[in-house]
Amino acid sequence: MSQIDLRKIIVDGDAEELVRQAEALGEQLVKPLTTSQIRNIFGTVRRIEMNWPENASEEQARKAHRDLLLLKPKLAYQAKREGERKGRGVEMLRQVLDPAIGLVEGKRGRFQNFVDFFEAILAYHKAYGGN
């Protein structure tokens, strides 16, 4: 996925691009990634979302953004750990989510676009037969 496509999704909130890219990625991830692997990461994102309400205080927003940034090393660790077992699914997901996290830049609206994109990837992964 190009940086331009990712910017359209996260920064601009382009729903059509979100659906197009999420479907392509969800389908690609069916074989190398299990639904539980995706849900493990997505669960962390949902926890961040709960701690970052739309009317969040500055402190809540700062902490939630910090937690989101800390997802990057967790993804890197999981990708490396999985790679040692000859898998590439988490690495493929990391290559998309890592730059997407960077585009959030502490903005709640962009974070919601990120959540929507990740949720769509998970939905398409399951729809295409992910187990």
mmCIF file of N, CA and C in Angstrom, residues 12 14 31 44 55-56 67 69 83 117 125 129 131:
data_model
loop_
_atom_site.group_PDB
_atom_site.id
_atom_site.type_symbol
_atom_site.label_atom_id
_atom_site.label_comp_id
_atom_site.label_asym_id
_atom_site.label_seq_id
_atom_site.Cartn_x
_atom_site.Cartn_y
_atom_site.Cartn_z
ATOM 1 N N ASP A 12 -7.279 12.058 5.413
ATOM 2 C CA ASP A 12 -8.446 12.626 4.730
ATOM 3 C C ASP A 12 -9.763 11.928 5.087
ATOM 4 N N ASP A 14 -10.951 9.134 3.686
ATOM 5 C CA ASP A 14 -11.565 8.658 2.441
ATOM 6 C C ASP A 14 -12.099 7.235 2.643
ATOM 7 N N LYS A 31 -4.122 -16.407 4.549
ATOM 8 C CA LYS A 31 -3.262 -17.572 4.783
ATOM 9 C C LYS A 31 -2.182 -17.336 5.846
ATOM 10 N N THR A 44 -5.844 -4.302 21.626
ATOM 11 C CA THR A 44 -5.066 -3.196 22.183
ATOM 12 C C THR A 44 -5.574 -1.868 21.635
ATOM 13 N N ASN A 55 -14.465 13.557 23.746
ATOM 14 C CA ASN A 55 -14.365 14.720 24.632
ATOM 15 C C ASN A 55 -13.230 14.547 25.651
ATOM 16 N N ALA A 56 -12.171 13.878 25.246
ATOM 17 C CA ALA A 56 -11.060 13.583 26.147
ATOM 18 C C ALA A 56 -10.351 14.851 26.603
ATOM 19 N N ASP A 67 0.128 5.525 24.135
ATOM 20 C CA ASP A 67 -0.163 4.090 24.076
ATOM 21 C C ASP A 67 -0.214 3.600 22.626
ATOM 22 N N LEU A 69 1.424 4.942 20.064
ATOM 23 C CA LEU A 69 2.809 4.907 19.572
ATOM 24 C C LEU A 69 3.559 3.687 20.094
ATOM 25 N N GLY A 83 8.212 -14.301 12.587
ATOM 26 C CA GLY A 83 9.130 -14.545 11.477
ATOM 27 C C GLY A 83 10.092 -15.684 11.750
ATOM 28 N N PHE A 117 -10.213 1.638 9.746
ATOM 29 C CA PHE A 117 -9.416 0.916 8.759
ATOM 30 C C PHE A 117 -9.010 -0.455 9.295
ATOM 31 N N HIS A 125 -10.685 -9.960 6.417
ATOM 32 C CA HIS A 125 -9.894 -11.168 6.683
ATOM 33 C C HIS A 125 -10.828 -12.318 7.020
ATOM 34 N N GLY A 129 -12.297 -15.937 4.685
ATOM 35 C CA GLY A 129 -12.007 -17.275 5.195
ATOM 36 C C GLY A 129 -10.937 -17.350 6.254
ATOM 37 N N ASN A 131 -9.169 -17.781 9.693
ATOM 38 C CA ASN A 131 -9.633 -18.569 10.847
ATOM 39 C C ASN A 131 -8.937 -18.168 12.116
#
